[in-house]
mmCIF file of C-alpha atoms and ligand atoms in Angstrom:
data_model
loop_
_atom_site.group_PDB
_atom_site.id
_atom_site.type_symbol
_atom_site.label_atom_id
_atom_site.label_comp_id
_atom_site.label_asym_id
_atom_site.label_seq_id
_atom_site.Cartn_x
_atom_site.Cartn_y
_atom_site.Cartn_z
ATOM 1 C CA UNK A 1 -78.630 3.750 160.199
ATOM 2 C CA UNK A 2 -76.777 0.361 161.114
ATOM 3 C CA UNK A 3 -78.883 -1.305 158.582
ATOM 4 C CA UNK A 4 -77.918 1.428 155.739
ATOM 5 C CA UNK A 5 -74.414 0.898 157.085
ATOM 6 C CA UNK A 6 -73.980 -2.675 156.726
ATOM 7 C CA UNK A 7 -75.935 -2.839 153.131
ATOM 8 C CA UNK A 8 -72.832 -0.289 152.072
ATOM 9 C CA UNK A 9 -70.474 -2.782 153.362
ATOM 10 C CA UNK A 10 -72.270 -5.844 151.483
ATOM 11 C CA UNK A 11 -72.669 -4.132 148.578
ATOM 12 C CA UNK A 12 -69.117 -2.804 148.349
ATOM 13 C CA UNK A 13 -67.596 -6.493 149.077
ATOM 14 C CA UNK A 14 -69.604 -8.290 146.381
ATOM 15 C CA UNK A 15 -67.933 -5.508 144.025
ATOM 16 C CA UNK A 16 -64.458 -6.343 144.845
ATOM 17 C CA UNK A 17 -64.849 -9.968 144.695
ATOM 18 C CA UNK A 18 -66.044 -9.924 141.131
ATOM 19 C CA UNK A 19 -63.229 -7.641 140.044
ATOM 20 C CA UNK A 20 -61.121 -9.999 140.806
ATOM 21 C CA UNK A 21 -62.225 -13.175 139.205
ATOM 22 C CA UNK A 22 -62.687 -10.521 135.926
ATOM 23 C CA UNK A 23 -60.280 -10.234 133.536
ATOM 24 C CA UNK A 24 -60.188 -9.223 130.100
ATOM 25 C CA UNK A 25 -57.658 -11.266 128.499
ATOM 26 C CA UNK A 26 -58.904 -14.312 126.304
ATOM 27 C CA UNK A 27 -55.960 -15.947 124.882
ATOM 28 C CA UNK A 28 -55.749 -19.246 126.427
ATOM 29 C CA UNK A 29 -52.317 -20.139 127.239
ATOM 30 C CA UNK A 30 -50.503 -22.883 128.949
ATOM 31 C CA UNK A 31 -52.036 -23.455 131.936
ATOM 32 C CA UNK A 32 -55.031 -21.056 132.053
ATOM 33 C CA UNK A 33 -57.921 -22.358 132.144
ATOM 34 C CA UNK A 34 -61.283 -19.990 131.002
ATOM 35 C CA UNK A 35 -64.645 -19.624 130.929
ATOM 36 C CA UNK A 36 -66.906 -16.933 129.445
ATOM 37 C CA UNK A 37 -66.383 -13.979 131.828
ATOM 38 C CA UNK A 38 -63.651 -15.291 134.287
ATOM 39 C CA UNK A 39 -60.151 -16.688 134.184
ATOM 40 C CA UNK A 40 -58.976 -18.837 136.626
ATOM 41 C CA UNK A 41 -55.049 -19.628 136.571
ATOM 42 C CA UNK A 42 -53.935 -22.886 137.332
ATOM 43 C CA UNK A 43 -50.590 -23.074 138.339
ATOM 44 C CA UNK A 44 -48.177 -25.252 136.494
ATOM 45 C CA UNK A 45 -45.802 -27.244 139.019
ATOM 46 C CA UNK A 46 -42.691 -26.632 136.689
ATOM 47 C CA UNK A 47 -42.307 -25.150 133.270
ATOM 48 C CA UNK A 48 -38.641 -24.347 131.404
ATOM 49 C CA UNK A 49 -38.603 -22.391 127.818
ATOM 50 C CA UNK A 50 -35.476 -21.698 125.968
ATOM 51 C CA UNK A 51 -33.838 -20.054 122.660
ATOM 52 C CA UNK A 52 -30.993 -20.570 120.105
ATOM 53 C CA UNK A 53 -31.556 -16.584 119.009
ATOM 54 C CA UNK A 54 -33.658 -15.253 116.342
ATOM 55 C CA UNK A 55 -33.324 -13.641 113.282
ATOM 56 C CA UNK A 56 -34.512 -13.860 109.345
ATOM 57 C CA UNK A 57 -34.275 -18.045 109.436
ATOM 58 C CA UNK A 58 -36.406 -19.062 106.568
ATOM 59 C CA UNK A 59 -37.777 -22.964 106.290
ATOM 60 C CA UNK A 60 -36.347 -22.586 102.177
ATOM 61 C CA UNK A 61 -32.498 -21.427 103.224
ATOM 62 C CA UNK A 62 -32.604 -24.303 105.667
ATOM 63 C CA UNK A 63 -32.237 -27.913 104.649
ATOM 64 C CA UNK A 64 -33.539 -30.869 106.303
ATOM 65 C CA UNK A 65 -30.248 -31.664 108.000
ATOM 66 C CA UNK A 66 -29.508 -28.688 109.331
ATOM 67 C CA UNK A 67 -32.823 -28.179 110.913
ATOM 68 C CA UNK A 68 -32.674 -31.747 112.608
ATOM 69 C CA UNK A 69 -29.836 -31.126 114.020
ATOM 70 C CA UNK A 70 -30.904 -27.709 115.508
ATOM 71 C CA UNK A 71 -34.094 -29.318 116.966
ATOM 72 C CA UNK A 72 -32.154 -32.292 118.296
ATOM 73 C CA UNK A 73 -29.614 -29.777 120.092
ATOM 74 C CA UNK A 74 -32.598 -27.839 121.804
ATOM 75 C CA UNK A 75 -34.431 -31.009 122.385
ATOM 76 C CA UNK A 76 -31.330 -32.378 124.690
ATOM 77 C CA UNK A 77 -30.764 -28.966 125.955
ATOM 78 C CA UNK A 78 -34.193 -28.480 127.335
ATOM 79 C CA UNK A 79 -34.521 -32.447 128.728
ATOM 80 C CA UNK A 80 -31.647 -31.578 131.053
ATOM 81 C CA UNK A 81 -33.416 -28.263 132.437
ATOM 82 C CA UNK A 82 -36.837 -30.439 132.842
ATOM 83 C CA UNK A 83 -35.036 -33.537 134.427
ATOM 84 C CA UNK A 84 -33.953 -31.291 137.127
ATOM 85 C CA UNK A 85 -37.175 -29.536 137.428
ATOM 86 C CA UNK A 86 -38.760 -32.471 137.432
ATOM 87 C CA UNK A 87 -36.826 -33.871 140.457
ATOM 88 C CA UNK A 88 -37.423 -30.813 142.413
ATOM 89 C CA UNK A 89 -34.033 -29.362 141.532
ATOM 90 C CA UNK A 90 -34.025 -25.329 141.331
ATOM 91 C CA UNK A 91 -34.581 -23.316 138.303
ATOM 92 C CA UNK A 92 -30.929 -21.288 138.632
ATOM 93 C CA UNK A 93 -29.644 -25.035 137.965
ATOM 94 C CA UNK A 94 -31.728 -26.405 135.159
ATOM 95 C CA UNK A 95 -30.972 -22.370 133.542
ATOM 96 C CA UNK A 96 -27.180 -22.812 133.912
ATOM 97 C CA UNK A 97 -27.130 -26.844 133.064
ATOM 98 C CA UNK A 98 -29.787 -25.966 130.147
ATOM 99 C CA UNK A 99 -27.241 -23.215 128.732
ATOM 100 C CA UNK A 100 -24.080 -25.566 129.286
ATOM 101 C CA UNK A 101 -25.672 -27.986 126.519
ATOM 102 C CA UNK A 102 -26.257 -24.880 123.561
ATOM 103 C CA UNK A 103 -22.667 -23.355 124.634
ATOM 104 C CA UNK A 104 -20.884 -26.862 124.135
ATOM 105 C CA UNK A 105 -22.277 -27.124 120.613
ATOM 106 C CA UNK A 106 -20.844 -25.001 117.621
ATOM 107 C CA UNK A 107 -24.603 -24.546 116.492
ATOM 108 C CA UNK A 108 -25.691 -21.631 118.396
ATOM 109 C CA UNK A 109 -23.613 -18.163 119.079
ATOM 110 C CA UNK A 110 -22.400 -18.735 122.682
ATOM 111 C CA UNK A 111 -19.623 -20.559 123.774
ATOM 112 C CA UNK A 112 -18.035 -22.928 121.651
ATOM 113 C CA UNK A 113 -20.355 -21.511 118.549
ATOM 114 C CA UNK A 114 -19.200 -17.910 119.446
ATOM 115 C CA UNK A 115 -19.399 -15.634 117.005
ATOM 116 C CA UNK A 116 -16.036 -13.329 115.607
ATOM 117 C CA UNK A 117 -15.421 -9.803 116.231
ATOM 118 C CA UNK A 118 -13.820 -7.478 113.852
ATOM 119 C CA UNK A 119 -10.245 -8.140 115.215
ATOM 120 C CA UNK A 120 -11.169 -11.651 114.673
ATOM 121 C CA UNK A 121 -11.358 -12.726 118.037
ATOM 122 C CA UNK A 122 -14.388 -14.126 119.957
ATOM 123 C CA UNK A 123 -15.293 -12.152 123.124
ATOM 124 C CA UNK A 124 -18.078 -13.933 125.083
ATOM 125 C CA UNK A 125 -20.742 -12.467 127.421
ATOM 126 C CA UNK A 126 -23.180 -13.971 129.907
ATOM 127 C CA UNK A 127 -25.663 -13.601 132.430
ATOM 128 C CA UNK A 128 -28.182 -15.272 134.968
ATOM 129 C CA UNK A 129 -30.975 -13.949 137.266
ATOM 130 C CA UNK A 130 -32.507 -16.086 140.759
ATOM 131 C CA UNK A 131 -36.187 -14.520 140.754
ATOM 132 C CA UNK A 132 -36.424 -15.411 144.523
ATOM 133 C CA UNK A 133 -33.538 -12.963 145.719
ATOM 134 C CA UNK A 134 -33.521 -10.640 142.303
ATOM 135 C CA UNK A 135 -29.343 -12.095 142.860
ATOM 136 C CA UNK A 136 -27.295 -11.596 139.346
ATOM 137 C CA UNK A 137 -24.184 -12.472 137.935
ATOM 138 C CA UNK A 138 -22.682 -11.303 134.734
ATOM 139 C CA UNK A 139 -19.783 -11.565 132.706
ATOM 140 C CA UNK A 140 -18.487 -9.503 129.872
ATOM 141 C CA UNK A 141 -15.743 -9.467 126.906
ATOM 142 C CA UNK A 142 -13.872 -13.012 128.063
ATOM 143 C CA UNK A 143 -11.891 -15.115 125.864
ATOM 144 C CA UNK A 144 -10.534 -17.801 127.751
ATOM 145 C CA UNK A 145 -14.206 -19.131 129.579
ATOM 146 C CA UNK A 146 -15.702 -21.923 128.186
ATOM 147 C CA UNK A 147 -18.584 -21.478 129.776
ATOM 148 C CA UNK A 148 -19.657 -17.705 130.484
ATOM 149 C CA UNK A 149 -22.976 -18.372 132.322
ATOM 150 C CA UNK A 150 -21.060 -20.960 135.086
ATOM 151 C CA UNK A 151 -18.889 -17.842 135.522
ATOM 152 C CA UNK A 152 -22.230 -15.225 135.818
ATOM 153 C CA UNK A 153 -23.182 -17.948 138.331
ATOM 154 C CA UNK A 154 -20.257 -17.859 140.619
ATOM 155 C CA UNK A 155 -19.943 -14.325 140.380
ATOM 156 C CA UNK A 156 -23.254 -13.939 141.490
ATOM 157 C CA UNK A 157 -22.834 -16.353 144.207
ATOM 158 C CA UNK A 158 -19.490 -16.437 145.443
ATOM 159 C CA UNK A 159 -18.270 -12.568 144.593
ATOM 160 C CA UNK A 160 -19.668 -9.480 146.076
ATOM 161 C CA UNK A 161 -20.008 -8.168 142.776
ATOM 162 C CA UNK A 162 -22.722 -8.446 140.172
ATOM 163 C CA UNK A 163 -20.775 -7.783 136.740
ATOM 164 C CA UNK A 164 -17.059 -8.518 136.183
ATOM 165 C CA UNK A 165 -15.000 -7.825 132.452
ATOM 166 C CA UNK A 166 -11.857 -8.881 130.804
ATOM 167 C CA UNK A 167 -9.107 -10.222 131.811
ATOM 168 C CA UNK A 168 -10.411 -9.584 135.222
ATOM 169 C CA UNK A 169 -13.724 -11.863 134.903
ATOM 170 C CA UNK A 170 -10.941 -14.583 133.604
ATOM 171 C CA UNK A 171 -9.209 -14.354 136.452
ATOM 172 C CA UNK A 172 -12.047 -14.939 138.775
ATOM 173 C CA UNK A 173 -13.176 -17.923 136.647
ATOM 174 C CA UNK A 174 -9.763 -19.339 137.055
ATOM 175 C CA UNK A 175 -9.477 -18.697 141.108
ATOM 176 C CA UNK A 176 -13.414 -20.496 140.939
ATOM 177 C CA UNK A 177 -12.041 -23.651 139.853
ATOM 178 C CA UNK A 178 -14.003 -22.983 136.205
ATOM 179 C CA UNK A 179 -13.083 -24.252 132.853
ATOM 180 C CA UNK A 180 -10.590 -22.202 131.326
ATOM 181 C CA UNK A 181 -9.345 -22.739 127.398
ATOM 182 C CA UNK A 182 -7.319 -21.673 124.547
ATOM 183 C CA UNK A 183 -8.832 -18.790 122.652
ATOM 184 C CA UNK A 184 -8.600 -21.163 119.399
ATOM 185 C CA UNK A 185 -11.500 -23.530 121.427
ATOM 186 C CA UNK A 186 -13.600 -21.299 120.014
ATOM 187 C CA UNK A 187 -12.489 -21.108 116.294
ATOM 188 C CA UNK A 188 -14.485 -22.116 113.665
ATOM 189 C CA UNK A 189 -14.568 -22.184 109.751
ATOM 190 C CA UNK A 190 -18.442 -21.335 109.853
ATOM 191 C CA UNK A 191 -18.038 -18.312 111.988
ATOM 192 C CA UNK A 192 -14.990 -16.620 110.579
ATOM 193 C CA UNK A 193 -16.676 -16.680 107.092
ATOM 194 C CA UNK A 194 -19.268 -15.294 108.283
ATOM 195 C CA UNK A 195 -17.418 -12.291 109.558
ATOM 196 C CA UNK A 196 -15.557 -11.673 106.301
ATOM 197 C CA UNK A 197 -18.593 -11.932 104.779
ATOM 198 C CA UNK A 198 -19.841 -8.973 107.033
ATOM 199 C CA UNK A 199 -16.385 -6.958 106.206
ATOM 200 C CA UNK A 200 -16.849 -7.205 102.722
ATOM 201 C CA UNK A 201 -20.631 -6.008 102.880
ATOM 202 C CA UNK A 202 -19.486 -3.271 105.218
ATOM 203 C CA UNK A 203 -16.269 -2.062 102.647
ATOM 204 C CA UNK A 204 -18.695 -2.523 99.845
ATOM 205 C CA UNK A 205 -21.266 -0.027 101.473
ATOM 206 C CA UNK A 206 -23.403 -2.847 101.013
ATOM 207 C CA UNK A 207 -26.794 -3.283 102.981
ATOM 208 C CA UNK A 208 -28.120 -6.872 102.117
ATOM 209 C CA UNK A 209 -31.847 -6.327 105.036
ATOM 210 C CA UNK A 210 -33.126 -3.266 105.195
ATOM 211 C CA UNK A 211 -32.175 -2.518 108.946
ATOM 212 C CA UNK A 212 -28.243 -1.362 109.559
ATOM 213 C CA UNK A 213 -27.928 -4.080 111.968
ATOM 214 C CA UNK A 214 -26.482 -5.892 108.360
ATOM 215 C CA UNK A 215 -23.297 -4.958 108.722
ATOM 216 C CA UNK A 216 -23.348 -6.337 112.848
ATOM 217 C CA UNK A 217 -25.761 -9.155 112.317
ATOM 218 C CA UNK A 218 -24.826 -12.642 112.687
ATOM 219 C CA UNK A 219 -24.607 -13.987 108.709
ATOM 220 C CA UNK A 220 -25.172 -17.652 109.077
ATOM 221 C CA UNK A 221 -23.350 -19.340 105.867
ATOM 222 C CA UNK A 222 -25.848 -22.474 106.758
ATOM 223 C CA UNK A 223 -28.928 -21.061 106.748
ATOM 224 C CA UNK A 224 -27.810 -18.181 104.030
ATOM 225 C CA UNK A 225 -29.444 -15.231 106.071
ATOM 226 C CA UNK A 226 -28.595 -13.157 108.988
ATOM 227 C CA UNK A 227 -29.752 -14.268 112.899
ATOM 228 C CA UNK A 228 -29.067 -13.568 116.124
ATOM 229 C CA UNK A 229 -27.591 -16.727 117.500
ATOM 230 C CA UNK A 230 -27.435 -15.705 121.549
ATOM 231 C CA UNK A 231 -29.075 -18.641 123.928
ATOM 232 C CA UNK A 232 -31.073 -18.290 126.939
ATOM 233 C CA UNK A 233 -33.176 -20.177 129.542
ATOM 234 C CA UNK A 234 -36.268 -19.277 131.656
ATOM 235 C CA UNK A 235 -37.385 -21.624 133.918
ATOM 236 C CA UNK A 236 -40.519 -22.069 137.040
ATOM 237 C CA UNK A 237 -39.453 -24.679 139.755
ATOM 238 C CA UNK A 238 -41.496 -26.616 142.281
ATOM 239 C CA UNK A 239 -40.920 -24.146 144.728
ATOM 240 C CA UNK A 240 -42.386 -21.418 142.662
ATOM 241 C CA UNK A 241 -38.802 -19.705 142.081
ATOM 242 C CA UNK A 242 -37.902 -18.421 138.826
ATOM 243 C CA UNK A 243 -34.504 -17.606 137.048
ATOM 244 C CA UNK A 244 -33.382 -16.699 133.713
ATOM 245 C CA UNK A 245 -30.016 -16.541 132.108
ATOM 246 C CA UNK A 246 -28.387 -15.371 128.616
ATOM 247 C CA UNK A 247 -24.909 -16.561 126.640
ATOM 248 C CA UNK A 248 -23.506 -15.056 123.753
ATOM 249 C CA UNK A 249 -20.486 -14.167 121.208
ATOM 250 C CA UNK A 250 -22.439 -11.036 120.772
ATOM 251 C CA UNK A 251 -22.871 -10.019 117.538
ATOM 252 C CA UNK A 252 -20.533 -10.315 114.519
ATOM 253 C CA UNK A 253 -17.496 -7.574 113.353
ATOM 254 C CA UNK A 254 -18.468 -5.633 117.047
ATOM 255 C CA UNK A 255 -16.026 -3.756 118.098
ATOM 256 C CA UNK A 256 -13.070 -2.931 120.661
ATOM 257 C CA UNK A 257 -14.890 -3.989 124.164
ATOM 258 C CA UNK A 258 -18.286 -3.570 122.591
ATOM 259 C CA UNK A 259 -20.398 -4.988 125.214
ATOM 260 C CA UNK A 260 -24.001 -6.300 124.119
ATOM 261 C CA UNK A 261 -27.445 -6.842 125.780
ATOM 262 C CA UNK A 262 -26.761 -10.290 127.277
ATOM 263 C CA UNK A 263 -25.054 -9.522 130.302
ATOM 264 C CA UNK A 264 -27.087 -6.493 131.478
ATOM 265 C CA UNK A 265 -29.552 -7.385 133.972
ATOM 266 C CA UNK A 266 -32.584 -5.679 133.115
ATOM 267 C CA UNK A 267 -32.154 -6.043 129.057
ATOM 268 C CA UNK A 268 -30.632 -9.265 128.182
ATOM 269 C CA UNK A 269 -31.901 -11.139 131.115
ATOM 270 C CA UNK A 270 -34.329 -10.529 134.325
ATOM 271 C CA UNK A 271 -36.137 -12.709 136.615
ATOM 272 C CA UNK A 272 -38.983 -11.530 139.444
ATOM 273 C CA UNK A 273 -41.149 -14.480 141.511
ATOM 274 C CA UNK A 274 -43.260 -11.256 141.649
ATOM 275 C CA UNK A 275 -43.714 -11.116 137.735
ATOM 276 C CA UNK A 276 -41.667 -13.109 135.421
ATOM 277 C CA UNK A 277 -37.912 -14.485 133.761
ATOM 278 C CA UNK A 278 -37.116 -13.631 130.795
ATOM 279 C CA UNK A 279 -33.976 -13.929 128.175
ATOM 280 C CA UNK A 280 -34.017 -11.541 125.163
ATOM 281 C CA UNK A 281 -32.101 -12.015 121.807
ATOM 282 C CA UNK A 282 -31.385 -9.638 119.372
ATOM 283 C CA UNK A 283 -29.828 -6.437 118.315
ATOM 284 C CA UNK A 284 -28.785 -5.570 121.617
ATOM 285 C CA UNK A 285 -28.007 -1.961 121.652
ATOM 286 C CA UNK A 286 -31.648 -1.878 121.780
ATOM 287 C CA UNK A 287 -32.390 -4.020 124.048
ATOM 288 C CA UNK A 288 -30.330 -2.073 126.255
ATOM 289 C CA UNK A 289 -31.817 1.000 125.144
ATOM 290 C CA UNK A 290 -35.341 -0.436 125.416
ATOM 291 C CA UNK A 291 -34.344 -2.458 129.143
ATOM 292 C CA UNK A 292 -36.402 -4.990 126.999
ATOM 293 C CA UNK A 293 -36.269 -7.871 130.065
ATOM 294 C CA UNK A 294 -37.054 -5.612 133.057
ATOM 295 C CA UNK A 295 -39.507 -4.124 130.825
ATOM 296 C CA UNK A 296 -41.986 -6.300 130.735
ATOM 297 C CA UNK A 297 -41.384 -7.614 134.026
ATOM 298 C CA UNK A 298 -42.444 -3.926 135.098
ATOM 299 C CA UNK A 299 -45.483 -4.087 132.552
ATOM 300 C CA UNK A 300 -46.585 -7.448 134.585
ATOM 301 C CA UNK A 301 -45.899 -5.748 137.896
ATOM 302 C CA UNK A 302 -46.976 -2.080 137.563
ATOM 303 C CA UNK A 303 -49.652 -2.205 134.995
ATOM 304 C CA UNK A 304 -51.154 -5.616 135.517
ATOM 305 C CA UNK A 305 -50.383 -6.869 131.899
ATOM 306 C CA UNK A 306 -50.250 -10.416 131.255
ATOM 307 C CA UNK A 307 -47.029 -11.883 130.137
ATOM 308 C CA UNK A 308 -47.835 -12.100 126.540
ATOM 309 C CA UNK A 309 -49.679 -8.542 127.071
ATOM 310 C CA UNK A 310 -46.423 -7.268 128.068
ATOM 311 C CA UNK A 311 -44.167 -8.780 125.895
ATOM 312 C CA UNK A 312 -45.956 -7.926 122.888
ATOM 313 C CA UNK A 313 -45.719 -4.474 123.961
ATOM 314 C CA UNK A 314 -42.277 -4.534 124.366
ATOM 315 C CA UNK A 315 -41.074 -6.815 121.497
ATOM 316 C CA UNK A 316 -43.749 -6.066 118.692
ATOM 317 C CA UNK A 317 -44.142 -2.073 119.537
ATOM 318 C CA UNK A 318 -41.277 -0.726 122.103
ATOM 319 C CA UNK A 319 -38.195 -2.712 120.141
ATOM 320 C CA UNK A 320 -39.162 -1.634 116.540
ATOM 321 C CA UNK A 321 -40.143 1.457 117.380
ATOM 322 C CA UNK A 322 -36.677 2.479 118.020
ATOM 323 C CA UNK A 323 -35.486 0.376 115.110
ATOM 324 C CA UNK A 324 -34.323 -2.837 116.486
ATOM 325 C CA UNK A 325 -35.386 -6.526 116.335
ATOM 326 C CA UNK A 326 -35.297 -9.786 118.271
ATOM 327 C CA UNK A 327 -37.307 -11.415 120.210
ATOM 328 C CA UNK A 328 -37.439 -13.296 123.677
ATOM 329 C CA UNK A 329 -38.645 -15.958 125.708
ATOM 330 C CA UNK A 330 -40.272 -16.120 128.954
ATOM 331 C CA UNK A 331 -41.900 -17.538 131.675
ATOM 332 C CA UNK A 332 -44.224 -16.331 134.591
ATOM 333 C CA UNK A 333 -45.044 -16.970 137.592
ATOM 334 C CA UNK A 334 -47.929 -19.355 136.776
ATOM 335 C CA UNK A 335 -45.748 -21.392 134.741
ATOM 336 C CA UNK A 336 -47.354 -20.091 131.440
ATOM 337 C CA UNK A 337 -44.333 -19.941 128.529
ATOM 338 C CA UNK A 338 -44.503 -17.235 126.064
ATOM 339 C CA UNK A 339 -42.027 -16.616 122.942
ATOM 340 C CA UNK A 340 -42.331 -13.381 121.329
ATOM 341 C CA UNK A 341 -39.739 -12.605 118.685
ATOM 342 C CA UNK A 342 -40.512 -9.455 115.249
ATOM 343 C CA UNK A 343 -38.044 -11.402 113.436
ATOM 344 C CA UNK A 344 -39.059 -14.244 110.648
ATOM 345 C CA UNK A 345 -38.172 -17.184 112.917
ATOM 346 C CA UNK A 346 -36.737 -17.948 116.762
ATOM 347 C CA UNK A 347 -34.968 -21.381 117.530
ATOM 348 C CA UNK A 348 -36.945 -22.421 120.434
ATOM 349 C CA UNK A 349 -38.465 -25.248 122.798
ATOM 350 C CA UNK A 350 -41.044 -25.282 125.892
ATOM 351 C CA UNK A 351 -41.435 -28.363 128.232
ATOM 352 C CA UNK A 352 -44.456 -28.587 130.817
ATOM 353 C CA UNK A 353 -45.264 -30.495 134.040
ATOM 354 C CA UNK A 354 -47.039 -32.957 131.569
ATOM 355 C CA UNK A 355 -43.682 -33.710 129.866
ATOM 356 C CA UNK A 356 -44.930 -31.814 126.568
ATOM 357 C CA UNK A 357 -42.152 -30.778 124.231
ATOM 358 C CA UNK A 358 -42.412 -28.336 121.656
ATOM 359 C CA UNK A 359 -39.760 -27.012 119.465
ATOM 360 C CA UNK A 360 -40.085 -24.531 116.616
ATOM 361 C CA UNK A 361 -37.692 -22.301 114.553
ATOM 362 C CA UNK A 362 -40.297 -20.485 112.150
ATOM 363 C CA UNK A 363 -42.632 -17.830 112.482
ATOM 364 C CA UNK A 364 -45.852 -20.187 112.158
HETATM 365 N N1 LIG B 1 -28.239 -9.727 121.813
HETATM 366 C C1 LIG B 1 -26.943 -10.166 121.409
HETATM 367 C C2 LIG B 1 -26.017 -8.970 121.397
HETATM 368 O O1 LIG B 1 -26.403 -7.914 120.975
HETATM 369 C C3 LIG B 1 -26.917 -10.813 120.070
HETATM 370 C C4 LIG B 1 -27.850 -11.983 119.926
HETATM 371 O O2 LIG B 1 -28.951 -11.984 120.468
HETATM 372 O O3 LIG B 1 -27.472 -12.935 119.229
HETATM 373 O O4 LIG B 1 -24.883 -9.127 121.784
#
């Protein structure tokens, strides 16, 4: 009888162990290294991903110029996220420092770049995630900011609070010591043609894409198309913590107080040590509808996906479904990057623990 009982034992602990070394997936990412019937995951040190939005961006609407100057942007803006994961800094800083650099440059739809609304103003929303505490801060609808996601941050650090609005988010930003401008800082040319481009598609009944989102989207006079032109950050420190964080102008000709997908935690941006950080962009009603960041943080958690099993469930299949697009980026816990957008193109960049930059915009 002992002897029967310990061959159960045996036989039941060799079982377990091989489930675990088991697993299905064969896409070789990052940092994983495979043979034929087991994956073992080797942990990157550090690992930051980011994105300028997504949308139809098309290699023959873009000229040479333009796209340099987009991949130099994201180039700088990604080196100043990896310096300070590199030095052992945290991943809430090289997030917020990363998203500083795309705000402070007219290219991208955040900050400075932010796109109009319909009353022709530019209402700015923001958001940022630490994966070791699940702490968030987000900001909606300011105008006088100049940098939304420092204001997420303090609110998430210094305020009780987790989302503040309006005039009353400005006043916080002021009473934190943050950067406050004149609503013409973020005026431009490019941006305001855009949105009476929009107006006069949307008076004309006129539908240029075949989703609705035409008369919202982002039309980008440069690149002759429509994008979503949000940024975010995702980013895997020494210490194994991960954040995330999203900026925006929203999306252009929105209305009175509409508030987008960016600065809801659990859509626009989400970050778990447990699973993953992630930063969406796109049409964000939804993204809100389809809680498209805590989504596949969930998938990871719940289910046992892997990150690109669960995004692509979320982004290829959940999203469209309901009829929006976009895409995100995200990292997990491992340090492996994954970009997953339905539209024709995603400005993005990755940086490893090996220094390796890549930056893309198109689809291939
Ligand atoms: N998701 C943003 C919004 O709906 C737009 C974008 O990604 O550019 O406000």
């Amino acid at each position: 009888m002992r002897y029967y009982i310990l061959f159960i034992f045996l036989f039941y602990t060799c079982f377990s162990c091989s489930e675990l070394v088991s697993n299905p997936d064969n896409t070789i990412e990052n940092n994983k290294v495979e043979n034929s019937n087991s994956t073992e995951i080797t942990k990157a040190e550090f690992a930051i991903i980011i994105h300028g939005g997504a949308g139809t961006i098309l290699k023959e609407n873009m000229t040479p110029e333009l796209e340099a100057a987009y991949k130099i942007k994201l180039e700088e803006a990604i080196r100043v996220g990896h310096t300070i994961l590199k030095n052992g800094g945290s991943s809430i800083d090289a997030v917020q420092k990363t998203i500083n650099v795309m705000e402070d440059s007219p290219l991208f739809n955040a900050g400075k770049g932010a796109v109009f609304t319909n009353a022709e103003t530019n209402e700015l929303d923001a958001s940022i995630m630490d994966g070791s505490t699940l702490n968030s801060g987000a900001s909606a609808g300011t105008t006088t900011v100049k940098n939304p996601i420092n204001l997420a941050r303090v609110i998430m650090e210094n305020s009780p609070h987790v989302m503040m609005a309006g005039v009353g988010a400005e006043r916080y930003a002021e009473e934190q010591g943050l950067a406050i401008v004149t609503t013409d800082y973020f005026f431009t040319e490019r941006r305001l043609n855009s949105l009476h481009r929009v107006k006069e598609k949307e008076a004309n009944k006129e539908k240029t894409i075949d989703t609705e989102s035409a008369y919202l989207d982002f039309y980008d006079t440069d690149i002759k198309n429509y994008k979503f032109g949000t940024v975010g950050c995702a980013a895997l420190d020494k210490s194994g913590n991960l954040a995330a964080g999203t900026s925006t102008g929203g999306m252009t000709n929105k209305r009175y107080g509409r508030i987008g997908d960016s600065p809801i935690i659990g859509a626009g941006t989400y970050a778990n040590n447990n699973s993953c950080a992630v930063s969406s962009t796109g049409w964000g009603e939804y993204f809100i509808r389809a809680m498209v960041a805590h989504d596949i943080s969930a998938l990871m958690q719940y289910k046992g996906l892997s990150l690109k099993e669960a995004a692509k469930e979320v982004i290829q299949d959940k999203v469209p479904h309901l009829g929006g697009d976009g895409g995100v980026i995200a990292v997990d816990k491992n340090g492996i990057m994954v970009a997953e957008f339905n539209t024709t193109g995603m400005y993005r960049a990755t940086m490893n623990d090996k220094d390796e930059l890549n930056i893309s915009i198109y689809k291939d």
